[in-house]
Coordinates of C-alpha atoms and ligand atoms in Angstrom, one line a residue:
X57 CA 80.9 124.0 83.2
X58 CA 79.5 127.1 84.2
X59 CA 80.9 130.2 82.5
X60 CA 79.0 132.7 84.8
X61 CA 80.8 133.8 88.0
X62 CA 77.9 135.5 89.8
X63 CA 78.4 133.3 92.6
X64 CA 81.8 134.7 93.6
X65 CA 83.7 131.7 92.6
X66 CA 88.0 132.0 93.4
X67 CA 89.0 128.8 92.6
X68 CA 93.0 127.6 92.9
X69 CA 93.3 123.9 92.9
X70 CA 96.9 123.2 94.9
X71 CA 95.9 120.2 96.2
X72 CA 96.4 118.8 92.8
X73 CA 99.6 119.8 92.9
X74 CA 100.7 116.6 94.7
X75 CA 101.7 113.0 93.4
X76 CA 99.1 111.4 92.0
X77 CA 98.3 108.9 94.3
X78 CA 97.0 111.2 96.6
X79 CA 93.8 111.7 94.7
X80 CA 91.6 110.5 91.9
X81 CA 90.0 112.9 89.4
X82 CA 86.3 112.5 89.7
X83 CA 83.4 114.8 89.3
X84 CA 80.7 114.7 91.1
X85 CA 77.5 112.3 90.1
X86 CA 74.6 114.7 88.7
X87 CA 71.3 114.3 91.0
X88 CA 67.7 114.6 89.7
X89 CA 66.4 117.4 90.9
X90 CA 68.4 119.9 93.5
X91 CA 66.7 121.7 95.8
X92 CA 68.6 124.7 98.6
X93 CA 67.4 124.0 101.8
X94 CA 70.0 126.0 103.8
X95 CA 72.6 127.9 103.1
X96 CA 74.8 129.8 105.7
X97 CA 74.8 133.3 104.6
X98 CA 77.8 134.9 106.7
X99 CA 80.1 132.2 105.9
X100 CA 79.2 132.6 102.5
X101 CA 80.2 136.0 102.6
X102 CA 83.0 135.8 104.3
X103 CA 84.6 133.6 101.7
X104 CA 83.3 136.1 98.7
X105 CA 80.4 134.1 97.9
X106 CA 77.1 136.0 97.1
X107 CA 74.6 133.9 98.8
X108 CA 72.1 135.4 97.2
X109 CA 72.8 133.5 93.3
X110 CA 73.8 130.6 95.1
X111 CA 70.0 130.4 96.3
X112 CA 68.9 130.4 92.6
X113 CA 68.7 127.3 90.3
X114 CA 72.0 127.6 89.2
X115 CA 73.0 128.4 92.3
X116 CA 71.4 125.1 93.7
X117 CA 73.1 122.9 90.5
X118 CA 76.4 123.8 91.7
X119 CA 76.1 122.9 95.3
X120 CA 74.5 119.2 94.6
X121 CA 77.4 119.0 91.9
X122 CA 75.6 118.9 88.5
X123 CA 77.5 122.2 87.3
X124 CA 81.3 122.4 87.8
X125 CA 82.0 126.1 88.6
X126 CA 84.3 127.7 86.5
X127 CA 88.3 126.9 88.4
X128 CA 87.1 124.4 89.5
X129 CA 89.0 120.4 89.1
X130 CA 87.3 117.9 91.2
X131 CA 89.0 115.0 92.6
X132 CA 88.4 112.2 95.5
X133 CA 91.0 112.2 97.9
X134 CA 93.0 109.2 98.8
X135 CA 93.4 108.5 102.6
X136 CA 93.6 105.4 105.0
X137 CA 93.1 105.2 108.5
X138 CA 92.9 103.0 112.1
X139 CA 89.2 102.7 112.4
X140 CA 88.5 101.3 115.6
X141 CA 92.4 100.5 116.3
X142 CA 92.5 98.7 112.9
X143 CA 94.4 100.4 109.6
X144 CA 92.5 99.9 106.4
X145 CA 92.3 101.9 102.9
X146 CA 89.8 104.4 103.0
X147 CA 89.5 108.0 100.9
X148 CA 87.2 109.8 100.1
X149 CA 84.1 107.0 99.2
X150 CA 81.1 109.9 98.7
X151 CA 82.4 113.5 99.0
X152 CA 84.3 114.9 95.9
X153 CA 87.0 118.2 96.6
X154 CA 85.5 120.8 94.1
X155 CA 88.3 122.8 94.9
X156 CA 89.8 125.9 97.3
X157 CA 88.1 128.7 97.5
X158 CA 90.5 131.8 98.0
X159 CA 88.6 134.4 99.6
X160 CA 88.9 138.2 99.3
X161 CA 91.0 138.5 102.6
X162 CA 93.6 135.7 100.4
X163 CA 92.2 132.7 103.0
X164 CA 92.5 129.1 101.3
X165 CA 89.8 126.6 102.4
X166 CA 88.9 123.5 100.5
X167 CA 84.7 123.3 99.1
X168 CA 84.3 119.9 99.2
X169 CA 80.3 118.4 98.3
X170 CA 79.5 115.6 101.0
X171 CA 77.0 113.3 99.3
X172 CA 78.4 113.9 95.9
X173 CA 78.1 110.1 94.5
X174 CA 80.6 106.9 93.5
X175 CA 84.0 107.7 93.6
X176 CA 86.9 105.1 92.6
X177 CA 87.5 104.6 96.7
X178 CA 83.3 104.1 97.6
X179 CA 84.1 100.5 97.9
X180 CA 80.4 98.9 98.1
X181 CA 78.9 102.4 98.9
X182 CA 76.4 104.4 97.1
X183 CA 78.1 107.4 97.7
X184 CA 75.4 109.1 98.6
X185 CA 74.4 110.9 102.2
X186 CA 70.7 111.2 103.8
X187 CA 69.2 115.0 104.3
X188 CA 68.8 113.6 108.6
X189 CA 72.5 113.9 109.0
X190 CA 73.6 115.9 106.4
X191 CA 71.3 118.7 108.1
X192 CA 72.6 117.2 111.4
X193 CA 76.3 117.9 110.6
X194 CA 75.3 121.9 109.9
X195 CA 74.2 122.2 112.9
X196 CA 76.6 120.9 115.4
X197 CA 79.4 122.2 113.2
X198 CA 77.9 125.4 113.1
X199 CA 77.5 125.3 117.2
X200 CA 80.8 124.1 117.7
X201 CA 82.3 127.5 115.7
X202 CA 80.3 129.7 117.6
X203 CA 81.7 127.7 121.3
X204 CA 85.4 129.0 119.6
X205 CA 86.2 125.3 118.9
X206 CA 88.0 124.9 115.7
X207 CA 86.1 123.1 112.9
X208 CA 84.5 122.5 109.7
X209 CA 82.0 124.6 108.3
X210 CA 78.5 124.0 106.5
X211 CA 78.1 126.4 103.9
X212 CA 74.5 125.0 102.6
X213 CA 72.4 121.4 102.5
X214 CA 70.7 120.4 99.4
X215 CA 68.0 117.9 98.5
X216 CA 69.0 115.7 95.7
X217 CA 65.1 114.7 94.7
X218 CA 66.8 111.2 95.0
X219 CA 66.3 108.5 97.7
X220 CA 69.1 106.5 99.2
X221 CA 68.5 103.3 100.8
X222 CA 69.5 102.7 104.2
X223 CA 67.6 100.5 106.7
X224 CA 64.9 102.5 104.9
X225 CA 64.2 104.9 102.1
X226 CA 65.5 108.1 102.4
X227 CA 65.9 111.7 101.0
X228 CA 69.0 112.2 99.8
X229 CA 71.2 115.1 100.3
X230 CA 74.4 117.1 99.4
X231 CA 76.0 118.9 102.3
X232 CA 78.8 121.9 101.4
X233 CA 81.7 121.4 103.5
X234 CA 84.2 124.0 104.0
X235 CA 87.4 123.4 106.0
X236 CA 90.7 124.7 106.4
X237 CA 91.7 121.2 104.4
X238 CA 91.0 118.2 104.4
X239 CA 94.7 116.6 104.9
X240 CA 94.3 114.5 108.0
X241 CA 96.3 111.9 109.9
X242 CA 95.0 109.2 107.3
X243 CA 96.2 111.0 104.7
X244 CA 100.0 110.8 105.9
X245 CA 99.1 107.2 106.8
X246 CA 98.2 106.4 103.1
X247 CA 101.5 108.2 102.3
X248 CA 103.5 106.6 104.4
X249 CA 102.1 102.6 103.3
X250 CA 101.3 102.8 99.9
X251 CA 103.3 105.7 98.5
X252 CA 107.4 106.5 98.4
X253 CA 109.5 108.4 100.4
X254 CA 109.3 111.5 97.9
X255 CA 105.4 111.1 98.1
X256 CA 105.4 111.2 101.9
X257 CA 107.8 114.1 101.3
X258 CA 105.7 116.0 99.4
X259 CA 102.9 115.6 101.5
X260 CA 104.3 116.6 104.3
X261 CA 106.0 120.1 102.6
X262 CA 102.3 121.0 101.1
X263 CA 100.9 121.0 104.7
X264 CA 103.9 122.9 106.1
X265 CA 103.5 125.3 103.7
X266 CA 99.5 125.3 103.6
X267 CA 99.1 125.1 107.8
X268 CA 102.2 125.6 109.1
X269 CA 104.6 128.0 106.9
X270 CA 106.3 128.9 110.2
X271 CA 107.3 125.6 110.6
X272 CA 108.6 125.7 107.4
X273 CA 111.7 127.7 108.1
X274 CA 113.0 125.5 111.3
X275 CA 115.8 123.7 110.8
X276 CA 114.1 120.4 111.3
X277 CA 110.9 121.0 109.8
X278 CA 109.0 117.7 109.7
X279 CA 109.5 117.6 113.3
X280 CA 108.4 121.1 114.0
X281 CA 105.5 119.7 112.1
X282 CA 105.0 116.8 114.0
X283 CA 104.9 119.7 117.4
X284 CA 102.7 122.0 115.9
X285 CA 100.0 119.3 115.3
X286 CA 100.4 118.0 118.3
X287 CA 99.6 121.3 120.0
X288 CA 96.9 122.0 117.8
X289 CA 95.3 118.7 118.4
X290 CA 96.3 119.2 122.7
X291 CA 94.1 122.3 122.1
X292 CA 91.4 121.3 120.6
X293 CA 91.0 118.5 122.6
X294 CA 91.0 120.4 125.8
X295 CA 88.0 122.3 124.0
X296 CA 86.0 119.2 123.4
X297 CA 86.1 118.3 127.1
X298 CA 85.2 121.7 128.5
X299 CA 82.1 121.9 126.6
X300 CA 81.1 118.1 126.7
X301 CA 81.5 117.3 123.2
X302 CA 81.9 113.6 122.1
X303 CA 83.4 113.3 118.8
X304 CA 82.2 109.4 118.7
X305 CA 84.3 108.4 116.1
X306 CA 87.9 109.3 116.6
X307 CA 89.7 107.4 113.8
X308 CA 92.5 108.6 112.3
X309 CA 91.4 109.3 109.3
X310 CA 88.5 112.0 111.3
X311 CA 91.7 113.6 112.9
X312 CA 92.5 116.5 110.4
X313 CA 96.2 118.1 110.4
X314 CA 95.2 121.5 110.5
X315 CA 93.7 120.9 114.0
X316 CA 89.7 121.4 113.3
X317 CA 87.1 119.4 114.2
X318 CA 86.1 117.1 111.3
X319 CA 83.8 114.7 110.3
X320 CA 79.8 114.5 112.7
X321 CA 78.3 111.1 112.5
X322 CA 77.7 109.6 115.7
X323 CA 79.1 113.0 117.7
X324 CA 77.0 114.5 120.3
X325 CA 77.1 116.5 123.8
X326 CA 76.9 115.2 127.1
X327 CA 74.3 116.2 129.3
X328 CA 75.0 114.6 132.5
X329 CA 78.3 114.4 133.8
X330 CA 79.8 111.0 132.8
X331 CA 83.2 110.2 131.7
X332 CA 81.6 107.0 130.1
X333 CA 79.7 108.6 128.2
X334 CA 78.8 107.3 124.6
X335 CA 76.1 108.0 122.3
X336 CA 77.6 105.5 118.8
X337 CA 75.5 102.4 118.1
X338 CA 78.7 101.2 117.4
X339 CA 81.0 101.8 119.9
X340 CA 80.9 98.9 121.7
X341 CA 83.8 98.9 124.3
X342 CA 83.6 102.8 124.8
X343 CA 86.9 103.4 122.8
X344 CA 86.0 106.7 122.0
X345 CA 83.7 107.7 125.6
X346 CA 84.2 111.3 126.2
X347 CA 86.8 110.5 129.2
X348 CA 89.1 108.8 126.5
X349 CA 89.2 111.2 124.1
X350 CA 92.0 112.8 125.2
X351 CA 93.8 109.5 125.2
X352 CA 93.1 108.2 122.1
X353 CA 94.2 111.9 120.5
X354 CA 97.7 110.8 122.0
X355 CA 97.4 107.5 120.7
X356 CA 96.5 109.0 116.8
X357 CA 99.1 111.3 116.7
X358 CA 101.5 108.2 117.9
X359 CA 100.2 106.8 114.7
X360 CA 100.4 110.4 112.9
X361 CA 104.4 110.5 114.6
X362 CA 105.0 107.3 113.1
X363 CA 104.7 108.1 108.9
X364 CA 107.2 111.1 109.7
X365 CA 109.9 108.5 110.8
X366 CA 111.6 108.8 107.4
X367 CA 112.0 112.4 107.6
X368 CA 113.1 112.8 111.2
X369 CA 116.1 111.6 110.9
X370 CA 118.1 109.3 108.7
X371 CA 118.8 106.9 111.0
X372 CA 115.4 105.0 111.9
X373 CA 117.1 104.8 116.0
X374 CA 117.2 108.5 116.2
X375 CA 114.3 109.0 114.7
X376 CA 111.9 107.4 117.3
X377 CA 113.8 109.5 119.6
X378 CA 113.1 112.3 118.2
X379 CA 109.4 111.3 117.6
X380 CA 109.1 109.8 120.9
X381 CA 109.9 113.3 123.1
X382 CA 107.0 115.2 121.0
X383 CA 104.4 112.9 121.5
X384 CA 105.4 112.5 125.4
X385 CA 104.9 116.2 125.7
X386 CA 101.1 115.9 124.4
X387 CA 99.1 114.8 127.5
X388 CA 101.0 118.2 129.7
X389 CA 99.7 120.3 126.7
X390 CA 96.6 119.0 127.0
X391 CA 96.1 118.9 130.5
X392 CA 97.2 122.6 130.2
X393 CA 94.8 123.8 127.7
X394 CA 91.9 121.8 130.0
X395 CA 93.1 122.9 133.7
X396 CA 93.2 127.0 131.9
X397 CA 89.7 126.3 130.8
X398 CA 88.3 124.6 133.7
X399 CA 89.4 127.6 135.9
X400 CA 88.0 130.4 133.7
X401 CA 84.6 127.9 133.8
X402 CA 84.8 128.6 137.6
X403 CA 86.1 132.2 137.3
X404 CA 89.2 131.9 138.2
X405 CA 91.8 134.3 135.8
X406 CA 95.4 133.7 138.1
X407 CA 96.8 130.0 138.8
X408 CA 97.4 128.1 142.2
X409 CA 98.2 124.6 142.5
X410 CA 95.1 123.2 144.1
X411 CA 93.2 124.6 141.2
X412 CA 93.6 120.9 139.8
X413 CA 92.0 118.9 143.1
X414 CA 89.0 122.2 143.1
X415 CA 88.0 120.8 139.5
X416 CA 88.4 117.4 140.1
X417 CA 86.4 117.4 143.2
X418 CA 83.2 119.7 141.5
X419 CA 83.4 117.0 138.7
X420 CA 83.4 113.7 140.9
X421 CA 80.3 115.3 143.0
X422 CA 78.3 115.8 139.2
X423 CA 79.2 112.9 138.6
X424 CA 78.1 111.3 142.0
X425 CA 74.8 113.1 141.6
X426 CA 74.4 113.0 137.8
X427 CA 74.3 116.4 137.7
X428 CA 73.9 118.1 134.3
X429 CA 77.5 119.2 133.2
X430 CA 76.4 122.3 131.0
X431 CA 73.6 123.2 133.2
X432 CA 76.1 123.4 136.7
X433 CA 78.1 125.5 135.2
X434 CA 75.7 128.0 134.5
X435 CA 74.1 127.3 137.7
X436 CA 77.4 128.3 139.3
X437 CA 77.4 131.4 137.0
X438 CA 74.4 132.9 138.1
X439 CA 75.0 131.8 141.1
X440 CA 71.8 129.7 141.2
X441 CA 72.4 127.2 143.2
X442 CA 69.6 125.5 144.7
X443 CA 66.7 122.9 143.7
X444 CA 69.4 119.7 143.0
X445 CA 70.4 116.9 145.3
X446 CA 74.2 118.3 144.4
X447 CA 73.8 121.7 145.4
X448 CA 72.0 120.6 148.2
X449 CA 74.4 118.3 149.7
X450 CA 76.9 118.7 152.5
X451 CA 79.7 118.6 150.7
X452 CA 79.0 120.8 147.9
X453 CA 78.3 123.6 150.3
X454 CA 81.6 123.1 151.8
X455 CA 83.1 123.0 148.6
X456 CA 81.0 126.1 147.5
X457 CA 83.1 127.8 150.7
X458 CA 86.5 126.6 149.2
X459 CA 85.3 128.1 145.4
X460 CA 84.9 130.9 147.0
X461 CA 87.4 131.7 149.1
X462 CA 89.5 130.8 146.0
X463 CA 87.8 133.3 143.5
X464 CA 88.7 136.1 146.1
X465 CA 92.3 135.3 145.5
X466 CA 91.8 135.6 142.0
X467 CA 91.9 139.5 140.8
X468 CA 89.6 140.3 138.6
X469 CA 87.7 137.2 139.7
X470 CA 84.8 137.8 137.3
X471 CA 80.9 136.8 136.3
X472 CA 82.1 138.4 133.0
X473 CA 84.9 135.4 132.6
X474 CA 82.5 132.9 133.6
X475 CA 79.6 133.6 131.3
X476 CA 82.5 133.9 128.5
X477 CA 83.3 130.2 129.4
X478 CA 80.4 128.6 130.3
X479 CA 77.7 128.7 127.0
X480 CA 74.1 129.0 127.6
X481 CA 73.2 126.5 125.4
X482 CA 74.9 123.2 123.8
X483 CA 72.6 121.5 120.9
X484 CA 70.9 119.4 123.3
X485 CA 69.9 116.1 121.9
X486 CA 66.4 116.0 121.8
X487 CA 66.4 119.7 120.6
X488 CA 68.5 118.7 117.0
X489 CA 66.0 115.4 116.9
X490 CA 63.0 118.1 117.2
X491 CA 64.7 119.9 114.2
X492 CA 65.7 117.3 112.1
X493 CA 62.4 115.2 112.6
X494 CA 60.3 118.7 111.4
X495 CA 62.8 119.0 108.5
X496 CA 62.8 116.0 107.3
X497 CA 59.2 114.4 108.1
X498 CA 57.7 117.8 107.4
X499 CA 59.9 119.9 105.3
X500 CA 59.8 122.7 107.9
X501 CA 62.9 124.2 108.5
X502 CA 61.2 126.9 111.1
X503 CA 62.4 124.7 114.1
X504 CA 65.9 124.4 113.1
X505 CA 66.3 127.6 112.3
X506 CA 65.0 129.1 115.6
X507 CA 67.5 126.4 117.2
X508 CA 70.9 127.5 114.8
X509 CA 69.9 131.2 115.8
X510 CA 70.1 130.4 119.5
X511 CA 73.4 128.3 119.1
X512 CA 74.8 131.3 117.0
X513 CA 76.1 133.3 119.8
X514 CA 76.2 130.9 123.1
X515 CA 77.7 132.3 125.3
X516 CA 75.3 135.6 125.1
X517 CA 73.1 134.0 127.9
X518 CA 69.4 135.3 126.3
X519 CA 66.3 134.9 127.7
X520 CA 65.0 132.9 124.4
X521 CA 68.6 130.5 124.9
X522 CA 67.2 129.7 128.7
X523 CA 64.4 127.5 127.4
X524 CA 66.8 125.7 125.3
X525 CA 69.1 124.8 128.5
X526 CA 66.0 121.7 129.0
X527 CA 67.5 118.8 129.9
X528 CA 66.4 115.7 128.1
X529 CA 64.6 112.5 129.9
X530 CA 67.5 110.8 131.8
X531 CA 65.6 107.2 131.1
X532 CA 65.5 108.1 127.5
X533 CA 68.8 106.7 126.0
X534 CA 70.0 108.7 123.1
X535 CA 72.2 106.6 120.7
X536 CA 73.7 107.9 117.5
X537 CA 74.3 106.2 113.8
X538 CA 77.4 106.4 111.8
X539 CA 76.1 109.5 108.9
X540 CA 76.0 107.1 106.0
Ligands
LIG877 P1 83.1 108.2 107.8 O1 82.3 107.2 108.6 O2 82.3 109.3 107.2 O3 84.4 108.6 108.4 O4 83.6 107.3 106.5 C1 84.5 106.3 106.6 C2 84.8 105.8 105.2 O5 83.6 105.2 104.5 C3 85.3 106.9 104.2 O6 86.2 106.4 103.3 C4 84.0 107.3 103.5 O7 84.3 107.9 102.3 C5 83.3 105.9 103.3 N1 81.9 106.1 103.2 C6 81.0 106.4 104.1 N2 79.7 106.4 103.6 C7 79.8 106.1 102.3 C8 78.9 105.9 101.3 N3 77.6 106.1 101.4 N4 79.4 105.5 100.1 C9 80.7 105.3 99.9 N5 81.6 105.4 100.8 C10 81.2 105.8 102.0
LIG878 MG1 85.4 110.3 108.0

């Protein structure tokens, strides 16, 4: 335990608060020899950590988990989930909660070491995480907060001095995870199979008052609940699909209550237009393709809908009723959030009704002519519009007339709007693989630190950002691995 608070350390520990079966007291499995390799300075500060001693030995023992900061009462959290459609026990097999950090401006966020070791729910794991993904999952979380997408944060990566074995050996690696909590729709799934009624109860009060205080004072709070995750979840959603994001591994357990973006395995962004599109080794059927997502967010908060039963209403009949209207009502918030968007991607700040069949026809032309999504949008920003078979077809140009005419009924129809919509730069595949492979087969972190300074403000549209807009070789197939 370490009696020294240089670091900035603020611990509360409310999460433990709960039942028992919601966690497991565990701290996290020393590793031989830590070593910083990043650590994100202004979220540090902005939680009232001094990055600075954090950088230090000490500093570097505490973030691979071989000194406990003072507050702080480690546990692995229970949770269960569909993966894949099927419901199995999961929890939390290699990250351990250290606790919540309360920052100076009194937000609670949980500090939770990724890579940490065994915990009683690791099953046949080691428990352990690579430095590849683990330095993989800073950057596109870090990307996706500066698009405005809700998510996790990456506070630091360290080297263990260990290797884990995959296919092959590996350095090992401890990432910092900071998120608004870690209660997700698995967690009220475990709840609602393996614990009471009064534990499901519980649950569901802690993440009223935690998320959703609000909520708290309706009348029928778990079902004001039940709509305020829903519309957080319609939200974000929306924001995955107007930047190209594919989450890749949607389970329920990876959908978080408090309506961030969680967990980056096999995630990563689409280049060309494709609603097929999937990058996981392991996703087979295209469950989770980015033209589904928003479908199987409905289908997970079905599931999510489903543990509240009990607490809807006291008879089961009414109940699904009740249950049954929110979850209708999530693919017109959705498609709300998304048709918003998609009109301030093409500049458009007032709303008409053939906004809808405008979008729909630009995307079925990229489509048609695999255009890059990211790169059209600038393109129709700047107004560049030239050197592609899309832009040079027939009906693009008469659809370029109709875009038009349309933005001159829209007052202020604005560049400004666009450019604030459209990012000049996603992490492009084979630009994180150019980081991670210098980081990892060279221990140089110049490359990747040149790309998270680019990503750090997207939508600024820099001349150094406009050599990151490449796109990668279309005959290349980029397929991504499960982080384990
Ligand atoms: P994920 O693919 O990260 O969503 O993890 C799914 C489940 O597998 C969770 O319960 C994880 O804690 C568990 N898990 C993933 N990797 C490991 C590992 N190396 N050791 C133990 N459990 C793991
Ligand atoms: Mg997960």
């Amino acid at each position: 335990m370490s009696k020294n608070n240089e670091f900035g350390w603020n611990f509360d520990n409310s999460y433990a608060s709960l039942p028992g079966v919601f966690y497991s007291r565990t701290n996290p499995a020393p590793v031989r020899s830590p070593k910083l390799v990043l650590i994100n300075d202004s979220l540090a500060s902005s939680l009232g950590l001094h990055a600075e001693a954090l950088q230090g030995e000490e500093g570097a023992g505490v973030l691979a988990g071989n000194i406990i900061p003072e507050g702080a009462e480690p546990l692995a959290q229970a949770y269960a989930g569909h993966q894949f459609g099927h419901f199995t026990m999961l929890g939390d097999g290699r990250a351990v909660l250290l606790g919540e950090q309360v920052s100076p401006q009194g937000d609670r966020v949980d500090i939770q070491l990724k890579g940490a070791g065994r915990t009683p729910f690791s099953r046949g794991g080691d428990g352990r995480a690579a430095l590849g993904p683990m330095l993989r999952e800073y950057i596109i979380s870090e990307a996706m907060h500066a698009l405005g997408i809700p998510t996790t944060r990456s506070l630091a990566v360290v080297m263990t001095g260990e290797r884990v074995y995959r296919e092959t050996g590996l350095p090992g690696a401890v990432l910092t995870r900071v998120a608004a909590s870690h209660l997700r729709v698995g967690t009220f799934q475990y709840a609602a199979h393996w614990g009471t009624e009064e534990d499901l109860r519980a649950l569901a009060d802690y993440t009223l008052k935690r998320h959703y205080p609000e909520a708290e004072k309706n009348e029928n709070r778990y079902l004001s609940l039940l709509r305020e995750v829903i519309k957080r979840q319609a939200e974000l959603v929306a924001k995955w699909q107007l930047v190209g994001f594919v989450h890749g591994v949607m389970n329920t357990d990876n959908m978080t209550i408090s309506g961030e973006t969680i967990d980056y395995g096999p995630c990563a962004f689409m280049d060309r237009y494709d609603p097929k599109t999937v990058f996981s080794s392991i996703d087979i059927q295209g469950r989770y393709a980015y033209g589904n997502q928003p479908g199987i967010a409905g289908w997970n908060l079905a599931r999510f809908a489903e543990t509240l039963l009990p607490l809807l209403h006291e008879e089961q009949e009414k109940a699904i009723e009740l249950a049954q209207a929110e979850i209708s009502a999530f693919q017109d918030l959705y498609q709300a959030h998304w048709l918003s968007g998609m009109r301030a991607k093409l500049g458009i700040s007032n709303e008409e009704r053939e906004d809808q069949a405008l979008i729909q026809d630009l995307l079925h032309m990229m489509e048609k002519h695999r255009a890059d999504y990211t790169n059209t949008f600038r393109a129709l920003t700047f107004h560049r519009l030239e050197g592609s078979s899309l832009f040079e077809s027939e009906e693009f140009v008469q659809w370029r007339e109709r875009w038009q005419a349309r933005q001159e009924r829209s007052k202020p129809s604005s560049r400004e709007l666009m450019k604030n919509s459209n990012p000049a730069v996603i992490p492009r595949n084979q630009r994180v693989e150019e980081a991670l492979e210098a980081a990892v087969e060279r221990g140089d972190y110049c490359v990747m630190e040149r790309l998270l300074r680019v990503l750090s403000d997207p939508y600024a549209h820099t001349a150094e950002q406009e050599k990151y807009a490449d796109v990668p070789d279309p005959t290349i197939p980029y397929v991504t691995y499960c982080g384990t």
